Short mmCIF file of C-alpha atoms in Angstrom, two decimals:
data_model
loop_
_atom_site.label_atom_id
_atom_site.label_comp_id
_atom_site.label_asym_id
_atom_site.label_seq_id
_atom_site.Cartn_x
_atom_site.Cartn_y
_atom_site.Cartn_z
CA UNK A 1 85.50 13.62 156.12
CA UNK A 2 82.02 14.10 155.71
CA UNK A 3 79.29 11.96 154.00
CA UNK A 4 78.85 14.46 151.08
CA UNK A 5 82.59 14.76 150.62
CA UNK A 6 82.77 10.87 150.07
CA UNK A 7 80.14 10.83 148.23
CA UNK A 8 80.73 13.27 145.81
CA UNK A 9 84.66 12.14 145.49
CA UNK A 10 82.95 8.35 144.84
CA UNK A 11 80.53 9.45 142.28
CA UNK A 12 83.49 11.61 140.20
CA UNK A 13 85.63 8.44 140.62
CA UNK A 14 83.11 6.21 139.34
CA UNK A 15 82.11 8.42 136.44
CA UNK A 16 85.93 9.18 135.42
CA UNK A 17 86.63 5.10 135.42
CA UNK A 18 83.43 4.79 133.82
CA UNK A 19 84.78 7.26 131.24
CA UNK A 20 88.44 6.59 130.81
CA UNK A 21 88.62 2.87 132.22
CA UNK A 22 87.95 0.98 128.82
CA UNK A 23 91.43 3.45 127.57
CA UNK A 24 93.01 2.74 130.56
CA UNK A 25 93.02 -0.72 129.98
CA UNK A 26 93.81 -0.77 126.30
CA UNK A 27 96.94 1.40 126.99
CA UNK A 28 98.26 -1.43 129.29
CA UNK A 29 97.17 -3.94 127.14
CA UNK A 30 94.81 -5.86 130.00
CA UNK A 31 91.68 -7.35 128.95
CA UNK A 32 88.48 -7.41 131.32
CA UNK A 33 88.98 -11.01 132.66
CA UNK A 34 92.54 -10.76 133.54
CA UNK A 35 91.61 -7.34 135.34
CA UNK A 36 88.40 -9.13 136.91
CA UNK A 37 90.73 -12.23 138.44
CA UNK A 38 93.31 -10.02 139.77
CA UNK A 39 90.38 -7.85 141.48
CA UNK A 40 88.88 -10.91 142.84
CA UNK A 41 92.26 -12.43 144.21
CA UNK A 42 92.97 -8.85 145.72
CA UNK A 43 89.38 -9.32 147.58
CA UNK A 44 90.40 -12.91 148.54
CA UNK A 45 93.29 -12.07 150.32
CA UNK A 46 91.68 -9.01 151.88
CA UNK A 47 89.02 -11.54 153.53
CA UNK A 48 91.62 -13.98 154.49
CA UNK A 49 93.28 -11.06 156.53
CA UNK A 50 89.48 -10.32 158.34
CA UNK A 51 88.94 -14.06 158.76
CA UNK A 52 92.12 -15.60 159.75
CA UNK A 53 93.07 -12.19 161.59
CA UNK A 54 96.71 -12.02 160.24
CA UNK A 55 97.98 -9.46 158.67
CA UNK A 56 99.09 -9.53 155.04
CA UNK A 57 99.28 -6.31 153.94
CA UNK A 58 100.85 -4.39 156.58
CA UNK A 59 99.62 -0.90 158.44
CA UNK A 60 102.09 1.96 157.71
CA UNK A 61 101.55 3.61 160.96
CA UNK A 62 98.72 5.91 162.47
CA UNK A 63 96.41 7.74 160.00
CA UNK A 64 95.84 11.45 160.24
CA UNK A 65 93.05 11.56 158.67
CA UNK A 66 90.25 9.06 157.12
CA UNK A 67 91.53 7.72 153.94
CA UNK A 68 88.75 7.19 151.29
CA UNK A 69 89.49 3.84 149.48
CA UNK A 70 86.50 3.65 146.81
CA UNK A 71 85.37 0.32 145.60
CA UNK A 72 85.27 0.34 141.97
CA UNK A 73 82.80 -2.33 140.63
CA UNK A 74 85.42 -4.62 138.56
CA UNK A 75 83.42 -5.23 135.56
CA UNK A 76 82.60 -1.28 134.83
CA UNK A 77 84.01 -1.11 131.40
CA UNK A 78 82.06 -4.48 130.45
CA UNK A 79 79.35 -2.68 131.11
CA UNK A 80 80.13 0.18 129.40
CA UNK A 81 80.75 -2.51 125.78
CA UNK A 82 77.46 -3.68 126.60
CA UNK A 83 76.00 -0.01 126.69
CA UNK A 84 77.43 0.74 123.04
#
């Protein structure tokens, strides 16, 4: 996968959550600060795994290909209140 590629995948990801992410949460009835804790215990447990170098979540074998895993700023759609 290229740079561009990523990039331009990232950027059409960020602007759909930008978008749709305020509906997205309203349809399964999860306010910002419960979605902002659970993001922030996901990151937690993702640097215990670096730190303590166990594994938690576990590999599911060789990858083919890189996998693009984009990091979607948590408190988008609060920004997105504050913007209207």
């Amino acid at each position: 996968m290229n740079a561009v590629k990523a990039t331009s995948i990232s950027f059409a990801l960020l602007l759909g959550f930008f978008y749709a992410g305020d509906m997205m949460l309203k349809l399964f009835q999860v306010d910002i600060a419960s979605f902002a804790v659970a993001g922030a215990f996901v990151i937690f447990l993702l640097s215990l795994e670096m730190i303590l170098d166990v594994e938690i979540f576990k590999n599911q074998g060789p990858i083919k290909e890189a996998t693009l895993v984009p990091l979607v700023f948590l408190l988008l759609g609060q920004f997105q209140q504050a913007a209207q």
